Short mmCIF file of C-alpha atoms in Angstrom, two decimals:
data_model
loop_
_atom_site.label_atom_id
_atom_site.label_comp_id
_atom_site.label_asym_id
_atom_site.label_seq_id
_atom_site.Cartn_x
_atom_site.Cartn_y
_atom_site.Cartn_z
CA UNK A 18 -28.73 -7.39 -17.00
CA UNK A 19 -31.42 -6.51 -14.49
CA UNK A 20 -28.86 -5.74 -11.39
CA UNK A 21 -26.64 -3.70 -13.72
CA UNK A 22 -29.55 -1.34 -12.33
CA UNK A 23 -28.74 -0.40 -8.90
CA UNK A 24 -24.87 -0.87 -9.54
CA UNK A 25 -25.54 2.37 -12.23
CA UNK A 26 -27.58 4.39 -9.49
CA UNK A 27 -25.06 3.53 -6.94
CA UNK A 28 -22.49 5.70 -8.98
CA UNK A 29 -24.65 8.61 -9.86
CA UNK A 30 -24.08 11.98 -9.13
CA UNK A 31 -26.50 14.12 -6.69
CA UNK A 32 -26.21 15.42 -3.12
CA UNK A 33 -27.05 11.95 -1.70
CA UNK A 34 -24.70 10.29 -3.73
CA UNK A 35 -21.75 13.22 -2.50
CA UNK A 36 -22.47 12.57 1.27
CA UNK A 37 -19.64 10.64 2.63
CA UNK A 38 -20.59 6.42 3.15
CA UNK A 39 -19.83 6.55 7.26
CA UNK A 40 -22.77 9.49 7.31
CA UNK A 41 -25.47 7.47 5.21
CA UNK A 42 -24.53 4.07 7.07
CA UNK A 43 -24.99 6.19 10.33
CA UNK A 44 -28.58 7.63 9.08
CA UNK A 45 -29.42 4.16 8.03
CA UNK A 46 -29.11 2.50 11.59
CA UNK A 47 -30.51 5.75 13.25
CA UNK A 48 -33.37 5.16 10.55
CA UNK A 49 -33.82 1.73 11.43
CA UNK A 50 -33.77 1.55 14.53
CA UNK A 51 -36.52 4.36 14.99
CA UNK A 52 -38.53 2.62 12.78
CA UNK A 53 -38.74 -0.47 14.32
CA UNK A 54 -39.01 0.39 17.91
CA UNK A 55 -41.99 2.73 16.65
CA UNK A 56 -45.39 1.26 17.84
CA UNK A 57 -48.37 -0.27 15.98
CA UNK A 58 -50.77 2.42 16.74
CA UNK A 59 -48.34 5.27 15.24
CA UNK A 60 -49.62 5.08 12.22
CA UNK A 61 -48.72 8.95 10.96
CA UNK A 62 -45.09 8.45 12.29
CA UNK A 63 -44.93 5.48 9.19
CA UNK A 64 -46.07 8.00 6.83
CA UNK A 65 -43.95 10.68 8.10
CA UNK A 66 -41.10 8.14 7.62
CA UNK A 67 -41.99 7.71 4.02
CA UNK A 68 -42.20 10.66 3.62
CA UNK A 69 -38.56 11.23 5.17
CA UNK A 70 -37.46 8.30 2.36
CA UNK A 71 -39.03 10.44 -0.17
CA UNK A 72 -36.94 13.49 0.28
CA UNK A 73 -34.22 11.26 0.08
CA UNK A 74 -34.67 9.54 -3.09
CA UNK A 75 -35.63 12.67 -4.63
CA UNK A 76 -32.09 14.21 -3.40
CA UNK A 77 -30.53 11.10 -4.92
CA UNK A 78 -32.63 11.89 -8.32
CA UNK A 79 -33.73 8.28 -8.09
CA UNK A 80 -36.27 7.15 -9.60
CA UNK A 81 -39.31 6.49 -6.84
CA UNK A 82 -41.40 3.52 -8.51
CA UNK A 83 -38.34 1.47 -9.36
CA UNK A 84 -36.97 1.28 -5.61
CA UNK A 85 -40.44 1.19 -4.22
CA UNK A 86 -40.80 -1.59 -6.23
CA UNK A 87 -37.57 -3.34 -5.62
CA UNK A 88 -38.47 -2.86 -2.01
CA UNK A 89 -41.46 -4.49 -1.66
CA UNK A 90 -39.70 -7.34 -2.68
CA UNK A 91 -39.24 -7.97 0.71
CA UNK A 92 -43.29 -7.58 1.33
CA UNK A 93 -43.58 -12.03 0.72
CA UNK A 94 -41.28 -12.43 3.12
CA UNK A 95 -42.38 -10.23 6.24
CA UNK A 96 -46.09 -11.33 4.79
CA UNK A 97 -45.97 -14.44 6.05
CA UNK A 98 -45.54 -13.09 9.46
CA UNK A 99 -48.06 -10.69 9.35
CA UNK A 100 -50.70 -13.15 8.09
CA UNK A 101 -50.05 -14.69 11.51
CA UNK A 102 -50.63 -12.15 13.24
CA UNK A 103 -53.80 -10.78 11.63
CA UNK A 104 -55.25 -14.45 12.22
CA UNK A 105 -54.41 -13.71 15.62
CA UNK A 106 -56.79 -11.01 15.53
CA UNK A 107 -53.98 -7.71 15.98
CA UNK A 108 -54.67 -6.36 12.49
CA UNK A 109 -52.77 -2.53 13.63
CA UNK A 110 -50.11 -4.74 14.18
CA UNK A 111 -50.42 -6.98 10.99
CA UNK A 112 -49.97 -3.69 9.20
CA UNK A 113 -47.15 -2.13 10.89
CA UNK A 114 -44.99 -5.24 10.47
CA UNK A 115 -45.52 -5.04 6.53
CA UNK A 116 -44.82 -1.34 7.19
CA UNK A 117 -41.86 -1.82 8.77
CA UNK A 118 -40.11 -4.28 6.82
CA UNK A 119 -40.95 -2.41 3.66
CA UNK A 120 -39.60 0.78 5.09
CA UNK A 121 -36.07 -1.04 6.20
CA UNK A 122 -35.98 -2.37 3.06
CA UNK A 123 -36.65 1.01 0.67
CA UNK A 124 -33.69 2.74 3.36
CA UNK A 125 -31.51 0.02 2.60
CA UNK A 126 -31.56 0.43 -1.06
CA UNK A 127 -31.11 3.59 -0.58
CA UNK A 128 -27.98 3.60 0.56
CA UNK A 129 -26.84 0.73 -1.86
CA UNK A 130 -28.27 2.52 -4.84
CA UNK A 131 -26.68 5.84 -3.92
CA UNK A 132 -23.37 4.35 -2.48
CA UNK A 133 -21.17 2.33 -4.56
CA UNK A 134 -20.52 -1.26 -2.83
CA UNK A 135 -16.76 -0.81 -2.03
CA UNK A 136 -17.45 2.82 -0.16
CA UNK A 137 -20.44 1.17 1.98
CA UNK A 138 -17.90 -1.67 2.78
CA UNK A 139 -14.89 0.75 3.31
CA UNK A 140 -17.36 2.44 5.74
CA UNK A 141 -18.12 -0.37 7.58
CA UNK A 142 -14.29 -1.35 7.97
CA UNK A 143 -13.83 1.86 9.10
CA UNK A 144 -16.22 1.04 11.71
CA UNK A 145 -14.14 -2.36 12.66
CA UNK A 146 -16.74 -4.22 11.63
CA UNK A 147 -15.63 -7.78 11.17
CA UNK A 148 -13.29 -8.27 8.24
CA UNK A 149 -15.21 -11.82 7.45
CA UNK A 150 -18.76 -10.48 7.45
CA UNK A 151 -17.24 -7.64 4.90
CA UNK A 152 -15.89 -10.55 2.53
CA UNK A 153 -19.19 -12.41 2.97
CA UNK A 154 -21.34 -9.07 1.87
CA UNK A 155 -18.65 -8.41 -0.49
CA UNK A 156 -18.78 -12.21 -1.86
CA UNK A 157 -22.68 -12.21 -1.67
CA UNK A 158 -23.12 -9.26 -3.71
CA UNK A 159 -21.53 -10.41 -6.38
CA UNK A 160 -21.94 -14.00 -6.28
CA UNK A 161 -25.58 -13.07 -6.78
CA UNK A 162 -25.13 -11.24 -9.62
CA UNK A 163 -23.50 -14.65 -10.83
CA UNK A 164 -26.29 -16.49 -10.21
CA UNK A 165 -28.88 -14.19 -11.13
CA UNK A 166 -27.53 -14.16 -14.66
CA UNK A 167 -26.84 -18.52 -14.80
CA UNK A 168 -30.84 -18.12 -14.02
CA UNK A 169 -31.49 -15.65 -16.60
CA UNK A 170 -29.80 -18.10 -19.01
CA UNK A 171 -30.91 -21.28 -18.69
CA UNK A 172 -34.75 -19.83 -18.24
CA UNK A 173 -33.92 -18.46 -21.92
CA UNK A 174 -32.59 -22.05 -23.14
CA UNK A 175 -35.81 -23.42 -21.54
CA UNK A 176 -38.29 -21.06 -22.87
CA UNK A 177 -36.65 -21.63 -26.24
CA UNK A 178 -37.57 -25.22 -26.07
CA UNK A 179 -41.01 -24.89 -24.56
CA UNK A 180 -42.99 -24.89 -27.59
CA UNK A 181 -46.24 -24.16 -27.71
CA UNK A 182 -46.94 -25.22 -24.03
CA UNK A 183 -48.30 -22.52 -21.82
CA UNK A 184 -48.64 -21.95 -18.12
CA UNK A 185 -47.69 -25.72 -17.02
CA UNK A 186 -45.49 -25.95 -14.16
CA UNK A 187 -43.10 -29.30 -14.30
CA UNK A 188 -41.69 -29.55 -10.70
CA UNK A 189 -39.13 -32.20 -11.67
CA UNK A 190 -38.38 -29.88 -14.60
CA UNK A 191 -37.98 -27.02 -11.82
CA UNK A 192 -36.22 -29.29 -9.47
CA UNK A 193 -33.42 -29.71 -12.08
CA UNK A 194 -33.31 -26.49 -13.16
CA UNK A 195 -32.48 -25.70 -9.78
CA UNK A 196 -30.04 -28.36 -9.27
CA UNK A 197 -28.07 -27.05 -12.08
CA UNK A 198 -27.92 -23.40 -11.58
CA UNK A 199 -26.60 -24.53 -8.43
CA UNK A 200 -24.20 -26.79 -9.97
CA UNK A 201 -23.17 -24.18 -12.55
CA UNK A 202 -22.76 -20.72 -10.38
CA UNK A 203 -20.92 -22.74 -7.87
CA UNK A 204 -18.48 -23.37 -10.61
CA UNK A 205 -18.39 -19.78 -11.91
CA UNK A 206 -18.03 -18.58 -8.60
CA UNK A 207 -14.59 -20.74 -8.41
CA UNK A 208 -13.67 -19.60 -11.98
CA UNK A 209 -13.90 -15.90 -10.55
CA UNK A 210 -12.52 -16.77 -7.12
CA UNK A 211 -9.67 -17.99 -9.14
CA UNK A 212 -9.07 -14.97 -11.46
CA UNK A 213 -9.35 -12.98 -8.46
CA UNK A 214 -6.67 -15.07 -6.66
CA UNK A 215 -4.18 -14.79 -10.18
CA UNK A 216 -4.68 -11.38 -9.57
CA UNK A 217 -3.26 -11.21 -6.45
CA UNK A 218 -6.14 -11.12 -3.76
CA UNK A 219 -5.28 -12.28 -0.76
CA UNK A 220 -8.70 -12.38 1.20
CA UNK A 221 -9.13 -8.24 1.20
CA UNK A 222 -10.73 -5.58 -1.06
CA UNK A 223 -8.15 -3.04 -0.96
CA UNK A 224 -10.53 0.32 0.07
CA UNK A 225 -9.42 3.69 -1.23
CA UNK A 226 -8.44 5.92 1.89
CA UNK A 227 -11.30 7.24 3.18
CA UNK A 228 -11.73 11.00 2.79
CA UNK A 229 -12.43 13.81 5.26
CA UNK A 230 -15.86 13.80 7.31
CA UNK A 231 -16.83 17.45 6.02
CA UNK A 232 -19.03 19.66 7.74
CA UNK A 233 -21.85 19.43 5.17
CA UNK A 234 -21.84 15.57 5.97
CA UNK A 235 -22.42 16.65 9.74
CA UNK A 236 -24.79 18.77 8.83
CA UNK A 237 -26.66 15.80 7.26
CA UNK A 238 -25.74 13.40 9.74
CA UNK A 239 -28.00 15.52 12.28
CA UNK A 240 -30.47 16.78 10.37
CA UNK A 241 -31.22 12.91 9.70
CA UNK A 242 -31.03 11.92 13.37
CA UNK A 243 -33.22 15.07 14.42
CA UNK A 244 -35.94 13.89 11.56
CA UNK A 245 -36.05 10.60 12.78
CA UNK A 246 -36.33 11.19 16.66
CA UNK A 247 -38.85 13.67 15.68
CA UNK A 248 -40.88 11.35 14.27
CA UNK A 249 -40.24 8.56 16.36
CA UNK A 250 -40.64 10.38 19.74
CA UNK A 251 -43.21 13.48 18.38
CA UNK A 252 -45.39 11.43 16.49
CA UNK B 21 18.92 -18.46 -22.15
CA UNK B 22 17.23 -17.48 -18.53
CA UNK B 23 14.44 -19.77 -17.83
CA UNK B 24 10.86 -18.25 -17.42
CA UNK B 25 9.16 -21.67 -16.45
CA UNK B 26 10.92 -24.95 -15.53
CA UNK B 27 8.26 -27.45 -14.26
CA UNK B 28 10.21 -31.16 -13.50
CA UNK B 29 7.34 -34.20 -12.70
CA UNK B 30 3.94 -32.47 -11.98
CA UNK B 31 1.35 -34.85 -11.37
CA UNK B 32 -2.34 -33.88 -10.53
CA UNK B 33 -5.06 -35.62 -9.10
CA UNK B 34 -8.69 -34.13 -8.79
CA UNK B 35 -11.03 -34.70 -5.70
CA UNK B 36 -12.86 -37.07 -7.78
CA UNK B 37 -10.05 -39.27 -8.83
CA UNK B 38 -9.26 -37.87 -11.93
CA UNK B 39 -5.74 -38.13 -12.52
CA UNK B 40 -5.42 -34.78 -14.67
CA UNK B 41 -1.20 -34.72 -14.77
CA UNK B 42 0.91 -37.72 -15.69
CA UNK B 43 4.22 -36.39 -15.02
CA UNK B 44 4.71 -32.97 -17.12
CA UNK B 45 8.42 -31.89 -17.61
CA UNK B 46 7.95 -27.91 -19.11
CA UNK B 47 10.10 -25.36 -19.89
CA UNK B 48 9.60 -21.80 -21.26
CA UNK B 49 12.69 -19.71 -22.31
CA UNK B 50 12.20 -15.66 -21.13
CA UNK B 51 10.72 -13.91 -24.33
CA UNK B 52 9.61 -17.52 -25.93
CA UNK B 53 5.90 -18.01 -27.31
CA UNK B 54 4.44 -21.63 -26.72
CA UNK B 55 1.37 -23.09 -27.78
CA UNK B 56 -0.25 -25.74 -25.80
CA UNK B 57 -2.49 -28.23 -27.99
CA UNK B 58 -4.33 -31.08 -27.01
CA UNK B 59 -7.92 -32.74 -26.70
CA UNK B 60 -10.57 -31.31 -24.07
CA UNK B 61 -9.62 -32.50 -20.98
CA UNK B 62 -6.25 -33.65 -21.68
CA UNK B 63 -4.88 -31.24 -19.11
CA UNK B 64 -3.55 -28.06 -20.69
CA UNK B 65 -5.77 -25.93 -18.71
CA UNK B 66 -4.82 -28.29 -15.14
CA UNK B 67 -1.50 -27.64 -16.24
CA UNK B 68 -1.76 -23.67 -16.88
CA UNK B 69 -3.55 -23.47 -13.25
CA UNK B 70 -0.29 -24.62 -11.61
CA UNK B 71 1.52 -22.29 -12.97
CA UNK B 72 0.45 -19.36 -10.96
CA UNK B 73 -0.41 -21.81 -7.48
CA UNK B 74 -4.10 -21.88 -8.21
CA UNK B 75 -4.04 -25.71 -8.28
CA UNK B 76 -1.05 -27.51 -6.47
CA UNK B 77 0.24 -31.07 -7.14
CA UNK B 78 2.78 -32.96 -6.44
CA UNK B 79 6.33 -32.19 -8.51
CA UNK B 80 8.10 -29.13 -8.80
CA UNK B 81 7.73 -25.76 -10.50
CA UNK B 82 10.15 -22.71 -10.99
CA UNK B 83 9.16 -19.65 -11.97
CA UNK B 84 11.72 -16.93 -13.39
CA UNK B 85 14.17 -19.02 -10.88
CA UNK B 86 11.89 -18.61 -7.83
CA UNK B 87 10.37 -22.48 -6.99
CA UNK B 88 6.51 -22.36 -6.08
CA UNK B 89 6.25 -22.71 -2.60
CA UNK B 90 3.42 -20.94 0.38
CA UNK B 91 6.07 -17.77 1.13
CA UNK B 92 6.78 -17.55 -2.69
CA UNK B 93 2.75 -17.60 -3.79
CA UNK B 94 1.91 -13.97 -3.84
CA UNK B 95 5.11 -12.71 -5.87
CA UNK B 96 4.72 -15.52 -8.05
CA UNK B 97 1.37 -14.73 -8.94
CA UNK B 98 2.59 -11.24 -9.62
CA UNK B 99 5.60 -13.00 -12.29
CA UNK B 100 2.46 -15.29 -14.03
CA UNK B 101 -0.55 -13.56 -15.43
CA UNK B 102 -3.42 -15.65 -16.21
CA UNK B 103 -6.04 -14.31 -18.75
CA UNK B 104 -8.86 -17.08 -18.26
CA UNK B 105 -10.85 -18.51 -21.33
CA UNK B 106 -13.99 -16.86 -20.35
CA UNK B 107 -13.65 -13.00 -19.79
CA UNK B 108 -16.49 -12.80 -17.90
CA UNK B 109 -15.20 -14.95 -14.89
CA UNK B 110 -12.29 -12.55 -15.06
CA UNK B 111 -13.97 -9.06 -15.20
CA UNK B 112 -15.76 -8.86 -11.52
CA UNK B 113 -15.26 -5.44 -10.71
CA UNK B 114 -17.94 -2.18 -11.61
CA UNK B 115 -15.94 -0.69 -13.90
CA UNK B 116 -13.47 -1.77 -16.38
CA UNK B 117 -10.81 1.31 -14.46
CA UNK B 118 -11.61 -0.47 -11.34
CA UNK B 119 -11.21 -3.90 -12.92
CA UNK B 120 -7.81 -3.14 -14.04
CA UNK B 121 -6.41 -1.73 -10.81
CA UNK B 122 -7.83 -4.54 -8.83
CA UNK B 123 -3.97 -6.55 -9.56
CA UNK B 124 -1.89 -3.22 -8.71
CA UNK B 125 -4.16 -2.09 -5.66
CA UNK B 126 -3.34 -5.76 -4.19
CA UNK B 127 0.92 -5.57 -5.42
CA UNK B 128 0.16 -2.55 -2.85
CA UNK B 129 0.28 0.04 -5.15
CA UNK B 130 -1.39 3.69 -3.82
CA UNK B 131 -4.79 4.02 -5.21
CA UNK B 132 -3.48 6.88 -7.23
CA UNK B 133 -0.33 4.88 -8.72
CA UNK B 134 -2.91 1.78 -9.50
CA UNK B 135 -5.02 3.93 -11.22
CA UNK B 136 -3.00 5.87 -13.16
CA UNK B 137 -1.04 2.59 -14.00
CA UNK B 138 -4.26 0.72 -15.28
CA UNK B 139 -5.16 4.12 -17.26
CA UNK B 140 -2.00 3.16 -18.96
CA UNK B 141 -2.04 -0.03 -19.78
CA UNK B 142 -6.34 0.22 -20.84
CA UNK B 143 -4.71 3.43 -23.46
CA UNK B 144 -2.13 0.69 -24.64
CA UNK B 145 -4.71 -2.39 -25.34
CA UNK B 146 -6.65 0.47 -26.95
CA UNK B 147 -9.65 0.57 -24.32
CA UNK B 148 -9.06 4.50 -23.45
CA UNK B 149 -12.86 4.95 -24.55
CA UNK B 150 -14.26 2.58 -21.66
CA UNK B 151 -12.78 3.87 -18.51
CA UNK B 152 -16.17 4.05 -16.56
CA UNK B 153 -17.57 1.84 -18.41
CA UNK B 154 -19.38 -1.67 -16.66
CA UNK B 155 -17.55 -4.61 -17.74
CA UNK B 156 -20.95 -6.51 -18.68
CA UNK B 157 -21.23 -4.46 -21.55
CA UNK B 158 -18.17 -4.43 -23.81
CA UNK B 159 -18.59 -6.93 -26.75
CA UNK B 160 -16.71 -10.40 -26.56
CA UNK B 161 -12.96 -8.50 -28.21
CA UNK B 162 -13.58 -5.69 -26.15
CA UNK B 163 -13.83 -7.74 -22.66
CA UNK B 164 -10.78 -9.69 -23.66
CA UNK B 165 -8.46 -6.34 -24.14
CA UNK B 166 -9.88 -5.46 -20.53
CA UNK B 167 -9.22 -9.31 -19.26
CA UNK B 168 -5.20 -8.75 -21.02
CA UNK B 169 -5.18 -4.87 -19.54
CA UNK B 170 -5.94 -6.57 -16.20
CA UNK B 171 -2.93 -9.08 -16.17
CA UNK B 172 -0.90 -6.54 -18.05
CA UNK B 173 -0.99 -4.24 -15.15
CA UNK B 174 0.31 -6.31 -12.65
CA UNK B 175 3.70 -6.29 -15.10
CA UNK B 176 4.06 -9.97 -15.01
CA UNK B 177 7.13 -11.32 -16.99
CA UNK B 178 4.98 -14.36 -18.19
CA UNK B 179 1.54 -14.61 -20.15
CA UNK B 180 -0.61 -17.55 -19.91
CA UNK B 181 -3.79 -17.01 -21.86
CA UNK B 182 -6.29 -19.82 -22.13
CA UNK B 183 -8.19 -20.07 -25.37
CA UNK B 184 -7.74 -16.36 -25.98
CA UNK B 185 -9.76 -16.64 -29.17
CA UNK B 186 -13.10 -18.34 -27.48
CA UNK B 187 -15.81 -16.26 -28.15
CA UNK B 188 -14.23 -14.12 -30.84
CA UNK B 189 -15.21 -12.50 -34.35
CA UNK B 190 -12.30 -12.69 -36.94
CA UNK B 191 -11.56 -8.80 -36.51
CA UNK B 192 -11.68 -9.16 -32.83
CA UNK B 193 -8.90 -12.11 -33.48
CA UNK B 194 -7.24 -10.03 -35.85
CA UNK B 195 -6.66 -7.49 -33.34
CA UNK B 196 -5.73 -9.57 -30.69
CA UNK B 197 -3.04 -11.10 -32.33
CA UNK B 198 -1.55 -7.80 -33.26
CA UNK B 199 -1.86 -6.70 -29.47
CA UNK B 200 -0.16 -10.12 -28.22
CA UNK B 201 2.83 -9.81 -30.70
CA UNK B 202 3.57 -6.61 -29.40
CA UNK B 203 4.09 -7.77 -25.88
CA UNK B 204 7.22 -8.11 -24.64
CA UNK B 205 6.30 -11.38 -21.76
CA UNK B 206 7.21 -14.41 -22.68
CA UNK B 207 3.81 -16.88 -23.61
CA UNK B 208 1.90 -19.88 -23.14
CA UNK B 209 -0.77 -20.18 -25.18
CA UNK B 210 -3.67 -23.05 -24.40
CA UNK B 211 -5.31 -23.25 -27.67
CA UNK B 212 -7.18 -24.91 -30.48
CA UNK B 213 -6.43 -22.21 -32.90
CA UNK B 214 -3.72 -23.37 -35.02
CA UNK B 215 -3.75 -20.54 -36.69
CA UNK B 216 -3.06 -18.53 -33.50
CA UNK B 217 -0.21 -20.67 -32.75
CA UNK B 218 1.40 -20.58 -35.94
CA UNK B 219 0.51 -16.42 -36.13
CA UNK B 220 2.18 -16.20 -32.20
CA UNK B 221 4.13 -19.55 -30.50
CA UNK B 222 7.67 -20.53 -31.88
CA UNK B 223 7.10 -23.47 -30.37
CA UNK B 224 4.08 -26.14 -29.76
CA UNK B 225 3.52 -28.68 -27.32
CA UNK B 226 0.58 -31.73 -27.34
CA UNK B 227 -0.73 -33.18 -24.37
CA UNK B 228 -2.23 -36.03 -24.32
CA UNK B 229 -4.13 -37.94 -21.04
CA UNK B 230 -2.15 -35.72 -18.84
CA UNK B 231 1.16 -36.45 -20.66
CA UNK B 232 3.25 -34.35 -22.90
CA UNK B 233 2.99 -36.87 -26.02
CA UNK B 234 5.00 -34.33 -28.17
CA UNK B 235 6.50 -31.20 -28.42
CA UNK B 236 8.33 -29.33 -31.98
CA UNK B 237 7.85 -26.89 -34.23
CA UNK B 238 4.29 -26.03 -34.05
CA UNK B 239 3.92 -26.76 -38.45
CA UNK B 240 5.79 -30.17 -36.89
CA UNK B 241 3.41 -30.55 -34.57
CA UNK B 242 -0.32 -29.74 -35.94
CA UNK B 243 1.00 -32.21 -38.93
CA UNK B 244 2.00 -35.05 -36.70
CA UNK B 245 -1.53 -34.62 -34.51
CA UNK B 246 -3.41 -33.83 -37.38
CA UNK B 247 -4.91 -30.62 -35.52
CA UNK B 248 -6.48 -28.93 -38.42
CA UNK B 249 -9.74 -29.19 -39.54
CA UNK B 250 -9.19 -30.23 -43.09
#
């Protein structure tokens, strides 16, 4: 399955992937928050961010197209927005909001795709960050997965009863569809929620221990900061 | 003969109205094999759910002596391991290591103990090979020895597996019925298959409408339902 794909990276082995979770988290709000207080008109301090991303896939030994592309997934979504504003004639601006967004998004999946889920969750519990939003991004994760493959499914039982028909769009067809997957990951959801119960969860992911904050993670930790507020206040 | 399971007047009633449970008097002896048979939807699998808290009606249920109440849930869910009828729904974790310590980690186990306890059991169901493997892609018989491995490492004293054969090849069933007659746990079986029940259950029972309409010999009682295909 398609998502298999970033659960594989997230267990890989490289000097990203070593660095302990509470470090990347850290660099990822440092990272995102110098990103998006950075203004329109700094348009070499987005590139030098890239560029930052870069180094950072390639120390993951990720592959660069295939979270590039992942990441401008978010690109429809933040393009709505920044149609608006180019109609309201700020076109520097336009830009740096589809910047932005796809920059948060390609340092976000780098972290999930060099962190396994449980360590970035263990992190943030480490951080006292609420125990419900960790069980919903916990729950969410892999309740999409669930989904994602119910889709994957039925759009091969339709496709194998489409015939000869080619590039008609049925919304009632679509509207079903829809209705069902619904219908249908809802209930696998409950199936797993109840294995997971007869196994005895009781509303916690049990996290392994966390280990030692090592110097090399420090090491990272600032280097990180000092790139970004070089960017952000240099640039 | 210690009781595993004595269940006295369960009755079940779904949000929708369905009454699923008619009044089911159970009992499973420690060590016995049973096989549940009946139509779809006559309310083996209803009935299986209760067994570990996961649905709750109205009646009573003892497990290994302990009756199913709130403060009793979580060590009776330790006593009752459920292997589910789809293997997918039941293998949510990365990897199948992970997947198997998810039970121990939760008994509280150390994350050392659970994992050298679910190395153990995966070497025993014969899935040493797929340690770091991703659930998603072990074939059907593979999943299921990972699904058992799971329940198996949370040492229950009963097994309730339902429709362990769904999904199956005949080698995969082959070896599955090998691996269940060498456990120890006393079993309820929800099944079809009456070859499986006659190949692992000493005993049979046949619901019917959310009733227990019969219960013998399992020969006794495939030949009184007719539950063969020829």
């Amino acid at each position: 399955m398609h998502h298999l794909v970033i659960d594989r990276w997230s267990r890989g082995s490289s000097p990203l992937h070593a660095r302990d979770p509470r470090a990347k988290l850290a660099v990822l709000l440092v990272f995102l928050v110098a990103v998006s207080t950075t203004p329109p008109r700094a348009q070499i301090a987005f590139v030098a961010y890239a560029a930052l991303l870069i180094v950072g896939v390639r120390l993951a030994r990720l592959p660069l197209g295939g979270l590039a592309g992942r990441a401008a997934l978010v690109l429809p979504f933040s393009a709505t927005f920044a149609l608006i504003t180019l109609w309201s004639g700020d076109a520097l601006r336009a830009l740096a909001l589809a910047e932005k967004s796809f920059l948060s998004g390609m340092a976000a999946l780098l972290l999930v795709s060099s962190t396994p889920l449980t360590a970035w969750t263990a992190a943030l519990e480490s951080w006292r960050a609420p125990r419900m939003l960790i069980l919903v991004i916990q729950f969410v994760y892999r309740y999409l997965f669930v989904i994602a493959e119910q889709a994957q499914r039925m759009r091969w039982a339709a496709l194998c009863r489409r015939g000869n028909q080619k590039g008609y769009f049925d919304f009632s067809a679509a509207a079903g569809l829809l209705g069902v997957l619904f219908a249908r990951s809802w209930q696998r959801a409950d199936g797993i929620y109840h294995a997971m119960l007869s196994r005895g969860f009781h509303g916690r992911f049990v996290p392994s221990p966390p280990a030692p904050f090592r110097t090399t993670d420090a090491i990272f930790c600032s280097s990180c900061f000092a790139g970004c507020l070089a960017i952000r206040l240099l640039l | 003969m210690t009781r595993a399971i004595q269940v006295q007047g369960l009755r079940y009633r779904y949000a929708d109205g369905t009454q699923a449970l008619n009044g089911i008097d159970f009992h499973l002896d420690a060590g016995e094999s049973v096989a549940l048979f009946g139509a779809n939807g006559s309310g083996k699998t209803t009935f299986v759910l209760h067994l570990n808290g996961l649905l709750r009606g109205e009646g009573s249920i003892e497990i290994c002596g302990l009756p199913l109440a709130d403060d009793t849930l979580q060590d009776l869910r330790s006593k009752v391991g459920v292997v589910f009828q789809d293997s997918d729904e039941q293998l949510f974790m990365p990897t199948v290591l992970e997947d198997v310590a998810f039970g121990p980690l939760n008994l509280g186990l150390s994350p050392e103990d659970a994992t050298t306890r679910a190395r153990t059991v995966l070497k025993r169901v014969g899935m040493a090979h797929a340690f770091d493997r991703a659930p998603y892609h072990l074939s059907a018989g593979e999943k299921k020895r990972v699904a058992i491995a799971g329940v198996l490492a949370m040492d229950p004293e009963i097994l309730v597996l339902d429709e362990p054969t769904t999904f199956l090849d005949p080698p995969a069933r082959r070896d599955l019925v090998t691996l269940l007659r060498g456990l120890p746990q006393a079993k309820v079986l929800v099944t079809h298959d009456a070859d499986l029940a006659r190949a692992l259950a000493t005993r049979a029972v046949f619901f019917d409408q959310g009733r227990i309409a019969g219960e013998g010999e399992v020969i006794e009682i495939v030949q009184r339902f007719h539950w063969e295909y020829s």
